[in-house]
């Protein structure tokens, strides 16, 4: 047998871990670190404040403060916009006599991601 190897075929090492295994291990380490960093940065906040869901929740909270029986409220809301949201909808809730009545509303919601705050203005509530 000769000591010559064919071109393109790696020569077996005399001992130790083959080079290709070190390369694969290095790539795996980089992938694992990337996943850990991505998970850590995405879990800083429980929600994305600049979403229609958050705008709707902020508006409905403001409307509940105007109701006689807020625990009886059933909302139907939609939101449009980005940054400044317009939320429109209807709420069925009991009045002071215990009867369910429907009211329509419209809110303007401005969400500030940096300060993690929201400003709500009730434009219409009838």
PDB file of C-alpha atoms in Angstrom:
ATOM      1  CA  UNK A   1       0.000   0.000   0.000  1.00  0.00           C
ATOM      2  CA  UNK A   2       1.242   3.489  -0.807  1.00  0.00           C
ATOM      3  CA  UNK A   3       1.123   6.685   1.249  1.00  0.00           C
ATOM      4  CA  UNK A   4      -0.443   8.563  -1.625  1.00  0.00           C
ATOM      5  CA  UNK A   5      -4.088   9.651  -1.429  1.00  0.00           C
ATOM      6  CA  UNK A   6      -6.477  10.514  -4.175  1.00  0.00           C
ATOM      7  CA  UNK A   7      -7.084  14.210  -4.861  1.00  0.00           C
ATOM      8  CA  UNK A   8     -10.130  15.562  -2.961  1.00  0.00           C
ATOM      9  CA  UNK A   9     -10.128  12.785  -0.381  1.00  0.00           C
ATOM     10  CA  UNK A  10      -8.858  13.897   3.008  1.00  0.00           C
ATOM     11  CA  UNK A  11      -6.010  11.976   4.514  1.00  0.00           C
ATOM     12  CA  UNK A  12      -6.978  10.235   7.735  1.00  0.00           C
ATOM     13  CA  UNK A  13      -5.513  11.957  10.766  1.00  0.00           C
ATOM     14  CA  UNK A  14      -3.008  10.191  12.873  1.00  0.00           C
ATOM     15  CA  UNK A  15      -5.160  10.720  15.958  1.00  0.00           C
ATOM     16  CA  UNK A  16      -7.466  13.262  17.508  1.00  0.00           C
ATOM     17  CA  UNK A  17     -10.659  14.792  16.188  1.00  0.00           C
ATOM     18  CA  UNK A  18     -11.031  15.277  12.424  1.00  0.00           C
ATOM     19  CA  UNK A  19     -11.071  18.884  11.168  1.00  0.00           C
ATOM     20  CA  UNK A  20     -14.561  18.596   9.655  1.00  0.00           C
ATOM     21  CA  UNK A  21     -15.944  17.686  13.081  1.00  0.00           C
ATOM     22  CA  UNK A  22     -14.441  20.866  14.568  1.00  0.00           C
ATOM     23  CA  UNK A  23     -16.083  22.920  11.803  1.00  0.00           C
ATOM     24  CA  UNK A  24     -19.514  21.337  12.426  1.00  0.00           C
ATOM     25  CA  UNK A  25     -19.159  21.863  16.186  1.00  0.00           C
ATOM     26  CA  UNK A  26     -18.243  25.520  15.622  1.00  0.00           C
ATOM     27  CA  UNK A  27     -21.288  26.077  13.422  1.00  0.00           C
ATOM     28  CA  UNK A  28     -23.542  24.466  16.018  1.00  0.00           C
ATOM     29  CA  UNK A  29     -22.148  26.714  18.748  1.00  0.00           C
ATOM     30  CA  UNK A  30     -22.845  29.826  16.629  1.00  0.00           C
ATOM     31  CA  UNK A  31     -26.415  28.652  15.919  1.00  0.00           C
ATOM     32  CA  UNK A  32     -27.133  27.934  19.600  1.00  0.00           C
ATOM     33  CA  UNK A  33     -25.785  31.338  20.683  1.00  0.00           C
ATOM     34  CA  UNK A  34     -27.880  33.063  17.998  1.00  0.00           C
ATOM     35  CA  UNK A  35     -31.045  31.311  19.192  1.00  0.00           C
ATOM     36  CA  UNK A  36     -30.344  32.250  22.817  1.00  0.00           C
ATOM     37  CA  UNK A  37     -29.730  35.910  21.940  1.00  0.00           C
ATOM     38  CA  UNK A  38     -32.876  36.062  19.776  1.00  0.00           C
ATOM     39  CA  UNK A  39     -34.992  34.533  22.547  1.00  0.00           C
ATOM     40  CA  UNK A  40     -33.594  36.915  25.158  1.00  0.00           C
ATOM     41  CA  UNK A  41     -34.259  40.043  23.101  1.00  0.00           C
ATOM     42  CA  UNK A  42     -37.770  39.036  22.021  1.00  0.00           C
ATOM     43  CA  UNK A  43     -38.952  38.318  25.567  1.00  0.00           C
ATOM     44  CA  UNK A  44     -38.275  41.853  26.828  1.00  0.00           C
ATOM     45  CA  UNK A  45     -41.929  42.755  26.337  1.00  0.00           C
ATOM     46  CA  UNK A  46     -45.058  40.652  26.664  1.00  0.00           C
ATOM     47  CA  UNK A  47     -46.739  42.240  23.673  1.00  0.00           C
ATOM     48  CA  UNK A  48     -46.070  44.401  20.708  1.00  0.00           C
ATOM     49  CA  UNK A  49     -47.656  47.677  21.753  1.00  0.00           C
ATOM     50  CA  UNK A  50     -48.098  48.886  18.192  1.00  0.00           C
ATOM     51  CA  UNK A  51     -50.798  46.407  17.243  1.00  0.00           C
ATOM     52  CA  UNK A  52     -54.485  46.722  16.589  1.00  0.00           C
ATOM     53  CA  UNK A  53     -55.130  44.353  19.506  1.00  0.00           C
ATOM     54  CA  UNK A  54     -53.488  46.738  21.956  1.00  0.00           C
ATOM     55  CA  UNK A  55     -55.341  49.729  20.489  1.00  0.00           C
ATOM     56  CA  UNK A  56     -58.658  47.887  20.862  1.00  0.00           C
ATOM     57  CA  UNK A  57     -57.849  46.899  24.451  1.00  0.00           C
ATOM     58  CA  UNK A  58     -56.952  50.492  25.362  1.00  0.00           C
ATOM     59  CA  UNK A  59     -60.169  51.853  23.827  1.00  0.00           C
ATOM     60  CA  UNK A  60     -62.385  49.223  25.450  1.00  0.00           C
ATOM     61  CA  UNK A  61     -60.828  49.979  28.840  1.00  0.00           C
ATOM     62  CA  UNK A  62     -61.653  53.671  28.413  1.00  0.00           C
ATOM     63  CA  UNK A  63     -65.228  52.860  27.356  1.00  0.00           C
ATOM     64  CA  UNK A  64     -65.702  50.530  30.357  1.00  0.00           C
ATOM     65  CA  UNK A  65     -65.001  53.482  32.649  1.00  0.00           C
ATOM     66  CA  UNK A  66     -68.087  55.198  31.185  1.00  0.00           C
ATOM     67  CA  UNK A  67     -70.461  52.234  31.703  1.00  0.00           C
ATOM     68  CA  UNK A  68     -72.821  51.746  34.672  1.00  0.00           C
ATOM     69  CA  UNK A  69     -72.121  47.982  34.741  1.00  0.00           C
ATOM     70  CA  UNK A  70     -68.740  47.411  33.050  1.00  0.00           C
ATOM     71  CA  UNK A  71     -68.603  43.710  33.983  1.00  0.00           C
ATOM     72  CA  UNK A  72     -71.646  43.081  31.753  1.00  0.00           C
ATOM     73  CA  UNK A  73     -69.985  44.599  28.663  1.00  0.00           C
ATOM     74  CA  UNK A  74     -69.803  42.625  25.411  1.00  0.00           C
ATOM     75  CA  UNK A  75     -67.615  44.435  22.878  1.00  0.00           C
ATOM     76  CA  UNK A  76     -67.383  44.241  19.110  1.00  0.00           C
ATOM     77  CA  UNK A  77     -64.449  46.368  17.947  1.00  0.00           C
ATOM     78  CA  UNK A  78     -62.217  46.924  14.926  1.00  0.00           C
ATOM     79  CA  UNK A  79     -59.114  49.079  14.580  1.00  0.00           C
ATOM     80  CA  UNK A  80     -57.398  50.714  11.632  1.00  0.00           C
ATOM     81  CA  UNK A  81     -54.170  52.649  11.458  1.00  0.00           C
ATOM     82  CA  UNK A  82     -50.614  52.352  12.673  1.00  0.00           C
ATOM     83  CA  UNK A  83     -49.139  54.349  15.539  1.00  0.00           C
ATOM     84  CA  UNK A  84     -52.352  56.362  15.690  1.00  0.00           C
ATOM     85  CA  UNK A  85     -55.271  53.958  15.651  1.00  0.00           C
ATOM     86  CA  UNK A  86     -58.971  54.561  15.071  1.00  0.00           C
ATOM     87  CA  UNK A  87     -61.080  52.048  16.977  1.00  0.00           C
ATOM     88  CA  UNK A  88     -64.800  51.764  16.213  1.00  0.00           C
ATOM     89  CA  UNK A  89     -67.347  49.382  17.599  1.00  0.00           C
ATOM     90  CA  UNK A  90     -70.396  48.636  19.668  1.00  0.00           C
ATOM     91  CA  UNK A  91     -70.849  47.533  23.257  1.00  0.00           C
ATOM     92  CA  UNK A  92     -73.814  45.750  24.807  1.00  0.00           C
ATOM     93  CA  UNK A  93     -73.994  46.428  28.552  1.00  0.00           C
ATOM     94  CA  UNK A  94     -76.570  46.792  31.286  1.00  0.00           C
ATOM     95  CA  UNK A  95     -77.811  50.275  32.124  1.00  0.00           C
ATOM     96  CA  UNK A  96     -78.786  51.481  35.601  1.00  0.00           C
ATOM     97  CA  UNK A  97     -82.156  49.669  35.267  1.00  0.00           C
ATOM     98  CA  UNK A  98     -80.504  46.330  34.449  1.00  0.00           C
ATOM     99  CA  UNK A  99     -81.579  46.311  30.802  1.00  0.00           C
ATOM    100  CA  UNK A 100     -78.987  45.493  28.132  1.00  0.00           C
ATOM    101  CA  UNK A 101     -78.525  48.393  25.734  1.00  0.00           C
ATOM    102  CA  UNK A 102     -76.220  48.853  22.758  1.00  0.00           C
ATOM    103  CA  UNK A 103     -73.950  51.876  22.458  1.00  0.00           C
ATOM    104  CA  UNK A 104     -71.649  52.798  19.574  1.00  0.00           C
ATOM    105  CA  UNK A 105     -68.242  54.355  20.061  1.00  0.00           C
ATOM    106  CA  UNK A 106     -65.127  55.593  18.336  1.00  0.00           C
ATOM    107  CA  UNK A 107     -61.731  56.170  19.936  1.00  0.00           C
ATOM    108  CA  UNK A 108     -58.411  57.557  18.770  1.00  0.00           C
ATOM    109  CA  UNK A 109     -55.496  55.688  20.331  1.00  0.00           C
ATOM    110  CA  UNK A 110     -51.891  56.867  20.093  1.00  0.00           C
ATOM    111  CA  UNK A 111     -49.345  54.274  21.153  1.00  0.00           C
ATOM    112  CA  UNK A 112     -45.800  55.277  22.090  1.00  0.00           C
ATOM    113  CA  UNK A 113     -43.517  52.223  21.932  1.00  0.00           C
ATOM    114  CA  UNK A 114     -40.547  54.084  23.370  1.00  0.00           C
ATOM    115  CA  UNK A 115     -42.319  55.263  26.534  1.00  0.00           C
ATOM    116  CA  UNK A 116     -44.564  52.163  26.544  1.00  0.00           C
ATOM    117  CA  UNK A 117     -47.675  54.320  26.951  1.00  0.00           C
ATOM    118  CA  UNK A 118     -50.968  54.859  25.177  1.00  0.00           C
ATOM    119  CA  UNK A 119     -53.204  57.923  24.975  1.00  0.00           C
ATOM    120  CA  UNK A 120     -56.898  57.329  24.363  1.00  0.00           C
ATOM    121  CA  UNK A 121     -59.420  59.921  23.290  1.00  0.00           C
ATOM    122  CA  UNK A 122     -63.084  58.912  23.071  1.00  0.00           C
ATOM    123  CA  UNK A 123     -64.342  60.653  19.934  1.00  0.00           C
ATOM    124  CA  UNK A 124     -67.900  59.338  20.066  1.00  0.00           C
ATOM    125  CA  UNK A 125     -69.936  57.376  22.606  1.00  0.00           C
ATOM    126  CA  UNK A 126     -73.691  57.181  22.093  1.00  0.00           C
TER     127      UNK A 126
END
